[in-house]
């Protein structure tokens, strides 16, 4: 019997799932350390206020309390660092106000931590936290970028005049103006990208631990990138050298970006553990997650397209205000600039583009990358603009896209906004998506729906994203303060099983399966004999973690390179054993063979020889079969595709149902089709959530109104439909696997497809644009107004 | 949660005694409202009096009434063949509350004692003209509901059962709040021994209320068409991030019509 095929291309079942679904996962909150204490934060319930006084005396003497700390106690440690520096148009660096671990002198958003209580039990810590007396003097507060930019708006940071973080631009302004001047038609659209709360299923947890014998610190934390946290917290906040600090991110229950960043709670528990000589554990409750996990999106934009009479795009002009929240989260400044404005060419050959982006402080939770990060905002803007062009001019949404796509033979394609796409075929993804969605049959379905009193609409969106983040030199020149290579250490054990130590981190993506498949394919080792190790800075080499759909394109490539080294070394050992020339050794299916003969040694025989080097070329090579490779990508990868959404609206209530959703994505080579399908479906579910349901709403005083699941609408199974997922792939040209990435495509392509469908359904009611979420009330309002106008 | 005392009495008299004279004592039924409130430290009871051992659960159906013990959970009501036969709308309402876990814990007594303005049961009680029985008296539905989270119950008074007259026709339609899935607008219509009654939950600032204009129209002729032209003023309606008062007023009209259609 043949062993089942478990290499590249096989839908191998996810190895990790049995552990997850049978309660055997090991999440941070499952970890408890001997003699552990519990931390509870006292947070601001005011959006903006001066701290007049803090009295911790009652809390300190409460039962079980070990310590109470405020900013005063943390005077010796640094603020939370920002990992990316943007320069404004005039060349000046962005305003980078201090982000204190605990509020210093002022609170700037609801949820801002003011003090921490550490006690023997969580209950005692909670009790004592309530005993802290805090006198706050309210200041005027603003939640929106437009309010924060008004003259006379409350100043949130002394060193960010007018609440502006930076005023940045990209592209050729003059060429864009010139193109607009000779345009036959200009279509302008004002739009907003709604603010979202990531809501990973597992809330954040951090445990600080300190070893009094070695004076080593350990932080167990819910992170997507333990080494990044070690560097940021060790070097910039606590002043601990890397060899004295270990960061462990065990099983992590979803991140979607929100667990990339270094948070105040991590620094607090680590610092306090050293101070107290005892472990300190903090577990967020869901209410805290809403007001302390970095939020996503929140853009206010104006987009304008200049067209010639035939509908060719001549130039695009964009102006965006991006909400940063009250402080700069770790990668926040990069999101509305290099992850957003550089994507504004999309799938189109628009020859000139000019975009201006102003990042603005408000009295809200910090905003940072959330699944897709900048690219969903760019895609929403472009794809809504294209449909609005059709609305205003009468062009057909399919025809105008086909007409303006980057031609198949134009790759590599240099966009006017810095990126160079290596490969793609937007014609095929759209053609297949329309076929899979039975686009041609839509009019009949619309008529059938109309007969039942329902409004049907269909919407298309095409997208292009840049991921596989990122070439270090490129991002360095753009302001990144980190390298974005990846690393893998491949250890072939003496009997031939393999451990892979990867710098990427799995928090739902299925790396333990996908990455093992790479080893099965390249080294011929059975899938069951491969283990993927990640998430512990004491076990893995210094890698950058998982976000920006980078794990396979960057981390997987590092693995390929390390395995190349294993094979090269194995060939030398095999040549020695087989008494042949190295050049004559071929490696395939786990076996080193003398070319043209049947003389061969298996990888496990070679491994055993490497560790038991009795008969070994010891003067030429070292014993062992253990190789490491670092890989810095030559370019981003560029997945793209087309999503088609069909909706049905109940005109009496305004309720939208998704009746069909079709995704056809180009993700490069597919390693595990089942996992790709799951990733796309999950992303689409989040995109439908953004389009129809989710919204982090602040009132005009910057109080978070949707601060719990009673008011923040997560997508649920009955809000969705069966999502048809297919891929039509072109290969990435600059990594050996040809992979592009699939983690974010679903969340990028879907929101405009849904909104284009909703707006198409409401065509007869005179609607041109609607911001997300397309709530029943908004839709009913449009229908109602449309009816009144018709009367 | 703050610390609190806990008792689980085994007779109604003991439970009433434990609650008597202590304004800060709290009865505990399914805990689906009380426990989250305690977890958020919004309430600091001296003691919690668990009602689960008082023998207050069970369903009795006679020819003209359905009586449900206060501690009967929603799942039991939803699954009861007797309730489904006598007042299918009531079983369906119970089956549409929350999720499986909530239905397995939450009780009719707890729901009515709490009188959440978005809860489902109050609309059935009001529309069917039910009678609420407590440890000391019977209260008619019309007297029982006194505004959101406010009822005719005295401090320490315990609901023991609820008795519903069997109607000729009834239906409940819930337009769910998209996030919480409580009723954003829920309408229970009934045509029965107490006449034509329409009760609306989720929509009004004062909690559940009777839609008298709809009742008048339906009394003349029980059909969806007779509701044409019947509207309800927006003032007095709730307004929040999910639905404004005018939208809720509009939905009351749509949902009432759908309920009448469903009732047949
Ligand atoms: C996630 C979720 C979703 C929900 N969705 C819905 C929904 O869609 N529709 C809906 O109607 N409800 C919904 N509920 C509410 C739920 O159905 C319960 O009915 C409600 O929580 C109260 O019932 P309980 O038995 O849990 O009461 P408890 O929480 O135990 O008590 C509630 C209050 O009533 C008092 N009390 C309880 N029993 C008595 C009694 N016999 N006499 C006097 N006082 C008493 C208690 O002291 C307390 O003040 C939901 C709840 C949750 C958690």
Short mmCIF file of C-alpha atoms in Angstrom, two decimals, chain A residues 45-370:
data_model
loop_
_atom_site.label_atom_id
_atom_site.label_comp_id
_atom_site.label_asym_id
_atom_site.label_seq_id
_atom_site.Cartn_x
_atom_site.Cartn_y
_atom_site.Cartn_z
CA UNK A 45 -13.24 55.51 32.48
CA UNK A 46 -12.70 59.01 31.13
CA UNK A 47 -11.59 59.68 27.56
CA UNK A 48 -9.37 62.66 28.32
CA UNK A 49 -8.48 64.08 31.71
CA UNK A 50 -5.67 65.39 33.83
CA UNK A 51 -4.72 63.17 36.72
CA UNK A 52 -4.94 65.46 39.73
CA UNK A 53 -4.05 62.85 42.32
CA UNK A 54 -3.87 59.13 42.91
CA UNK A 55 -4.20 57.72 46.41
CA UNK A 56 -3.20 54.07 46.64
CA UNK A 57 -2.96 53.82 50.41
CA UNK A 58 -6.25 52.01 50.98
CA UNK A 59 -5.50 49.61 48.14
CA UNK A 60 -2.03 48.88 49.46
CA UNK A 61 -3.36 47.87 52.85
CA UNK A 62 -6.21 45.74 51.46
CA UNK A 63 -6.12 42.00 52.14
CA UNK A 64 -3.75 39.99 49.98
CA UNK A 65 -2.25 42.96 48.20
CA UNK A 66 1.41 42.53 47.34
CA UNK A 67 2.00 45.82 45.55
CA UNK A 68 0.28 48.73 43.87
CA UNK A 69 2.15 50.63 41.18
CA UNK A 70 1.51 53.81 39.27
CA UNK A 71 3.56 55.72 36.71
CA UNK A 72 5.70 57.14 39.53
CA UNK A 73 6.99 53.66 40.35
CA UNK A 74 7.85 53.05 36.71
CA UNK A 75 9.86 56.24 36.33
CA UNK A 76 13.01 54.28 35.49
CA UNK A 77 11.54 52.40 32.54
CA UNK A 78 10.83 53.61 29.04
CA UNK A 79 7.60 54.15 27.14
CA UNK A 80 6.22 51.65 24.64
CA UNK A 81 8.26 52.08 21.45
CA UNK A 82 6.91 52.60 17.96
CA UNK A 83 8.44 50.36 15.32
CA UNK A 84 8.01 52.58 12.31
CA UNK A 85 8.87 56.21 11.64
CA UNK A 86 7.11 58.16 8.93
CA UNK A 87 8.36 61.50 7.65
CA UNK A 88 5.94 64.24 6.68
CA UNK A 89 5.86 65.99 3.29
CA UNK A 90 8.20 68.65 4.61
CA UNK A 91 10.77 66.07 5.66
CA UNK A 92 10.10 66.36 9.37
CA UNK A 93 9.78 63.17 11.39
CA UNK A 94 6.31 62.24 12.67
CA UNK A 95 5.21 63.41 16.08
CA UNK A 96 6.04 60.53 18.36
CA UNK A 97 4.67 61.31 21.79
CA UNK A 98 5.62 59.07 24.65
CA UNK A 99 3.33 56.09 25.21
CA UNK A 100 3.82 55.51 28.92
CA UNK A 101 3.28 52.04 30.32
CA UNK A 102 0.98 53.55 32.95
CA UNK A 103 -0.61 56.94 32.39
CA UNK A 104 1.63 59.87 33.30
CA UNK A 105 -0.19 63.01 34.39
CA UNK A 106 -3.01 62.50 31.92
CA UNK A 107 -5.35 59.83 30.60
CA UNK A 108 -6.02 59.87 26.89
CA UNK A 109 -8.63 57.21 26.20
CA UNK A 110 -11.19 55.09 27.97
CA UNK A 111 -9.19 52.04 28.99
CA UNK A 112 -5.87 53.84 29.46
CA UNK A 113 -4.19 52.00 32.38
CA UNK A 114 -3.52 54.21 35.39
CA UNK A 115 -2.43 51.79 38.08
CA UNK A 116 -1.86 48.10 38.65
CA UNK A 117 -2.65 46.08 41.74
CA UNK A 118 -0.80 42.85 42.37
CA UNK A 119 -2.30 40.49 44.92
CA UNK A 120 -2.35 36.90 46.05
CA UNK A 121 -5.62 36.26 44.22
CA UNK A 122 -7.32 37.89 41.27
CA UNK A 123 -10.32 38.61 43.45
CA UNK A 124 -8.21 40.46 45.99
CA UNK A 125 -6.52 42.42 43.22
CA UNK A 126 -9.92 43.41 41.85
CA UNK A 127 -11.18 44.44 45.26
CA UNK A 128 -8.11 46.55 45.90
CA UNK A 129 -8.16 48.16 42.46
CA UNK A 130 -11.51 49.69 43.37
CA UNK A 131 -9.99 51.23 46.48
CA UNK A 132 -7.52 53.35 44.53
CA UNK A 133 -8.76 56.90 44.68
CA UNK A 134 -8.15 58.78 41.49
CA UNK A 135 -9.05 62.40 41.03
CA UNK A 136 -9.43 63.19 37.34
CA UNK A 137 -10.12 66.59 35.87
CA UNK A 138 -11.96 66.14 32.59
CA UNK A 139 -10.70 67.73 29.39
CA UNK A 140 -12.67 68.03 26.16
CA UNK A 141 -12.29 64.85 24.12
CA UNK A 142 -12.51 63.90 20.46
CA UNK A 143 -13.11 60.51 18.90
CA UNK A 144 -13.03 61.28 15.20
CA UNK A 145 -10.28 62.55 12.93
CA UNK A 146 -12.45 65.34 11.64
CA UNK A 147 -13.18 66.59 15.15
CA UNK A 148 -9.57 66.25 16.26
CA UNK A 149 -8.39 68.41 13.34
CA UNK A 150 -10.80 71.27 14.01
CA UNK A 151 -9.19 74.41 15.23
CA UNK A 152 -9.66 74.65 18.94
CA UNK A 153 -9.90 70.88 19.34
CA UNK A 154 -8.47 69.57 22.58
CA UNK A 155 -4.74 69.02 22.33
CA UNK A 156 -4.05 65.37 23.18
CA UNK A 157 -0.24 65.45 23.25
CA UNK A 158 1.87 68.53 23.88
CA UNK A 159 4.31 67.56 21.14
CA UNK A 160 1.73 66.81 18.45
CA UNK A 161 0.35 70.24 17.51
CA UNK A 162 -3.16 70.14 16.08
CA UNK A 163 -3.25 66.41 16.95
CA UNK A 164 -1.37 65.63 13.75
CA UNK A 165 1.06 62.73 13.85
CA UNK A 166 2.27 63.20 10.29
CA UNK A 167 1.16 64.72 7.02
CA UNK A 168 2.58 62.39 4.37
CA UNK A 169 2.26 61.93 0.68
CA UNK A 170 3.24 59.63 -2.15
CA UNK A 171 3.17 59.85 -5.94
CA UNK A 172 3.54 62.56 -8.50
CA UNK A 173 1.38 65.50 -7.57
CA UNK A 174 2.08 67.62 -10.64
CA UNK A 175 1.56 64.84 -13.14
CA UNK A 176 -1.66 63.95 -11.36
CA UNK A 177 -2.90 67.57 -11.47
CA UNK A 178 -2.02 67.73 -15.16
CA UNK A 179 -3.94 64.55 -15.91
CA UNK A 180 -6.95 65.87 -14.01
CA UNK A 181 -6.78 69.10 -15.98
CA UNK A 182 -7.29 67.31 -19.26
CA UNK A 183 -9.76 64.65 -18.04
CA UNK A 184 -13.02 64.16 -19.87
CA UNK A 185 -14.67 63.17 -16.62
CA UNK A 186 -13.80 63.32 -12.94
CA UNK A 187 -15.61 61.17 -10.42
CA UNK A 188 -15.26 62.02 -6.76
CA UNK A 189 -16.26 59.94 -3.77
CA UNK A 190 -16.14 60.64 -0.04
CA UNK A 191 -15.96 57.51 2.02
CA UNK A 192 -15.16 56.12 5.41
CA UNK A 193 -13.64 52.85 6.45
CA UNK A 194 -15.34 51.80 9.66
CA UNK A 195 -13.43 51.22 12.85
CA UNK A 196 -13.28 47.60 14.00
CA UNK A 197 -12.41 45.69 17.16
CA UNK A 198 -10.34 42.59 16.34
CA UNK A 199 -11.90 40.30 18.97
CA UNK A 200 -9.63 37.30 18.81
CA UNK A 201 -11.36 34.42 20.57
CA UNK A 202 -8.62 34.27 23.19
CA UNK A 203 -8.21 37.51 25.13
CA UNK A 204 -4.70 38.75 25.83
CA UNK A 205 -2.78 37.23 28.74
CA UNK A 206 0.70 37.97 30.09
CA UNK A 207 2.69 36.27 32.83
CA UNK A 208 5.96 37.74 34.03
CA UNK A 209 8.37 35.38 35.77
CA UNK A 210 11.74 36.00 37.35
CA UNK A 211 14.35 33.44 38.34
CA UNK A 212 16.19 34.60 41.42
CA UNK A 213 19.05 32.17 40.87
CA UNK A 214 19.93 33.22 37.35
CA UNK A 215 18.22 36.63 37.36
CA UNK A 216 16.56 35.63 34.11
CA UNK A 217 13.18 37.02 33.14
CA UNK A 218 10.48 35.09 31.28
CA UNK A 219 7.36 36.56 29.73
CA UNK A 220 4.61 34.18 28.67
CA UNK A 221 2.33 36.14 26.37
CA UNK A 222 -0.34 35.92 23.70
CA UNK A 223 1.86 37.14 20.88
CA UNK A 224 2.21 36.66 17.15
CA UNK A 225 5.94 37.43 17.37
CA UNK A 226 7.81 36.59 20.58
CA UNK A 227 11.20 37.80 19.35
CA UNK A 228 9.81 41.19 18.39
CA UNK A 229 8.38 41.52 21.89
CA UNK A 230 11.68 40.46 23.41
CA UNK A 231 13.54 43.11 21.45
CA UNK A 232 11.03 45.92 21.96
CA UNK A 233 10.38 45.26 25.62
CA UNK A 234 13.90 44.25 26.54
CA UNK A 235 15.80 46.96 24.75
CA UNK A 236 13.40 49.89 24.79
CA UNK A 237 11.18 49.53 27.83
CA UNK A 238 12.87 47.49 30.55
CA UNK A 239 16.53 47.73 29.55
CA UNK A 240 17.06 43.97 29.75
CA UNK A 241 19.63 42.31 27.49
CA UNK A 242 18.31 39.56 25.22
CA UNK A 243 20.15 36.76 26.98
CA UNK A 244 18.37 37.57 30.22
CA UNK A 245 14.87 37.66 28.75
CA UNK A 246 12.87 34.79 27.33
CA UNK A 247 9.52 35.35 25.65
CA UNK A 248 7.18 32.43 25.16
CA UNK A 249 4.04 32.61 23.05
CA UNK A 250 2.50 29.13 23.29
CA UNK A 251 -0.79 28.25 21.63
CA UNK A 252 -2.45 31.52 20.71
CA UNK A 253 -6.17 31.69 20.02
CA UNK A 254 -6.25 34.10 17.11
CA UNK A 255 -4.54 37.41 16.61
CA UNK A 256 -5.62 39.06 13.34
CA UNK A 257 -2.88 41.61 13.96
CA UNK A 258 -3.96 42.61 17.44
CA UNK A 259 -1.31 40.38 19.02
CA UNK A 260 1.63 41.75 17.02
CA UNK A 261 2.14 44.76 19.23
CA UNK A 262 3.97 45.22 22.45
CA UNK A 263 1.44 46.16 25.10
CA UNK A 264 1.71 47.90 28.46
CA UNK A 265 0.51 44.86 30.39
CA UNK A 266 3.43 42.75 29.14
CA UNK A 267 6.00 45.26 30.31
CA UNK A 268 4.21 45.75 33.63
CA UNK A 269 4.05 42.07 34.62
CA UNK A 270 7.64 41.42 33.57
CA UNK A 271 8.97 44.41 35.44
CA UNK A 272 6.86 43.64 38.51
CA UNK A 273 7.99 39.99 38.55
CA UNK A 274 11.58 41.18 38.88
CA UNK A 275 10.70 43.74 41.48
CA UNK A 276 8.69 41.27 43.58
CA UNK A 277 10.66 38.13 42.86
CA UNK A 278 7.37 36.37 42.13
CA UNK A 279 5.45 35.50 38.97
CA UNK A 280 2.74 37.99 38.04
CA UNK A 281 -0.20 36.95 35.85
CA UNK A 282 -2.66 39.16 34.04
CA UNK A 283 -5.62 37.88 32.03
CA UNK A 284 -7.78 40.36 30.14
CA UNK A 285 -11.49 40.05 30.46
CA UNK A 286 -13.53 40.75 27.36
CA UNK A 287 -14.44 44.25 28.47
CA UNK A 288 -10.74 45.07 28.80
CA UNK A 289 -10.07 43.61 25.37
CA UNK A 290 -12.56 46.01 23.82
CA UNK A 291 -10.80 49.00 25.35
CA UNK A 292 -7.17 47.92 25.21
CA UNK A 293 -6.52 45.69 22.18
CA UNK A 294 -5.46 47.83 19.22
CA UNK A 295 -8.45 48.56 16.98
CA UNK A 296 -8.41 48.46 13.18
CA UNK A 297 -9.21 50.65 10.11
CA UNK A 298 -10.92 54.04 10.82
CA UNK A 299 -10.14 56.10 7.74
CA UNK A 300 -11.96 59.09 6.31
CA UNK A 301 -11.08 59.62 2.66
CA UNK A 302 -11.81 61.46 -0.52
CA UNK A 303 -11.01 59.68 -3.77
CA UNK A 304 -11.11 61.14 -7.25
CA UNK A 305 -10.56 59.44 -10.56
CA UNK A 306 -9.81 61.29 -13.79
CA UNK A 307 -11.06 59.46 -16.89
CA UNK A 308 -10.93 59.95 -20.61
CA UNK A 309 -14.09 59.73 -22.67
CA UNK A 310 -13.60 56.01 -23.27
CA UNK A 311 -13.42 55.22 -19.56
CA UNK A 312 -9.67 54.79 -19.29
CA UNK A 313 -8.32 55.72 -15.87
CA UNK A 314 -5.97 58.68 -16.28
CA UNK A 315 -5.11 59.59 -12.72
CA UNK A 316 -6.15 58.92 -9.15
CA UNK A 317 -6.08 61.45 -6.34
CA UNK A 318 -6.68 60.40 -2.75
CA UNK A 319 -6.82 62.26 0.50
CA UNK A 320 -7.05 60.20 3.67
CA UNK A 321 -7.30 61.02 7.35
CA UNK A 322 -6.23 58.05 9.45
CA UNK A 323 -7.14 57.68 13.10
CA UNK A 324 -4.14 56.64 15.20
CA UNK A 325 -6.03 56.63 18.50
CA UNK A 326 -4.51 58.13 21.61
CA UNK A 327 -0.99 56.73 21.23
CA UNK A 328 1.09 55.17 18.49
CA UNK A 329 0.78 51.42 18.63
CA UNK A 330 3.82 49.42 17.46
CA UNK A 331 3.28 49.49 13.69
CA UNK A 332 0.45 52.01 13.46
CA UNK A 333 2.21 54.67 11.35
CA UNK A 334 2.97 52.16 8.56
CA UNK A 335 -0.61 51.04 8.07
CA UNK A 336 -2.16 54.08 6.33
CA UNK A 337 1.04 54.81 4.40
CA UNK A 338 3.15 51.93 3.11
CA UNK A 339 0.49 49.27 3.58
CA UNK A 340 -2.25 51.45 2.10
CA UNK A 341 -1.27 54.23 -0.26
CA UNK A 342 1.24 52.03 -2.09
CA UNK A 343 -1.68 49.75 -2.94
CA UNK A 344 -3.77 52.39 -4.65
CA UNK A 345 -2.93 51.20 -8.14
CA UNK A 346 -4.75 47.99 -7.26
CA UNK A 347 -5.29 45.83 -10.31
CA UNK A 348 -5.35 48.84 -12.62
CA UNK A 349 -2.87 50.49 -14.92
CA UNK A 350 -3.73 53.99 -13.68
CA UNK A 351 -0.65 55.86 -14.91
CA UNK A 352 -0.36 58.51 -12.22
CA UNK A 353 -1.47 58.54 -8.63
CA UNK A 354 -1.11 61.06 -5.85
CA UNK A 355 -2.15 60.34 -2.27
CA UNK A 356 -1.96 62.44 0.86
CA UNK A 357 -2.38 60.87 4.26
CA UNK A 358 -2.72 62.70 7.53
CA UNK A 359 -2.45 60.60 10.67
CA UNK A 360 -4.36 62.03 13.58
CA UNK A 361 -4.45 61.48 17.33
CA UNK A 362 -7.86 61.10 19.00
CA UNK A 363 -9.08 60.04 22.44
CA UNK A 364 -9.66 56.47 21.36
CA UNK A 365 -7.95 53.11 21.73
CA UNK A 366 -4.79 53.01 19.56
CA UNK A 367 -5.41 51.77 16.01
CA UNK A 368 -2.99 49.41 14.29
CA UNK A 369 -2.87 46.65 11.69
CA UNK A 370 -5.90 44.39 11.59
#
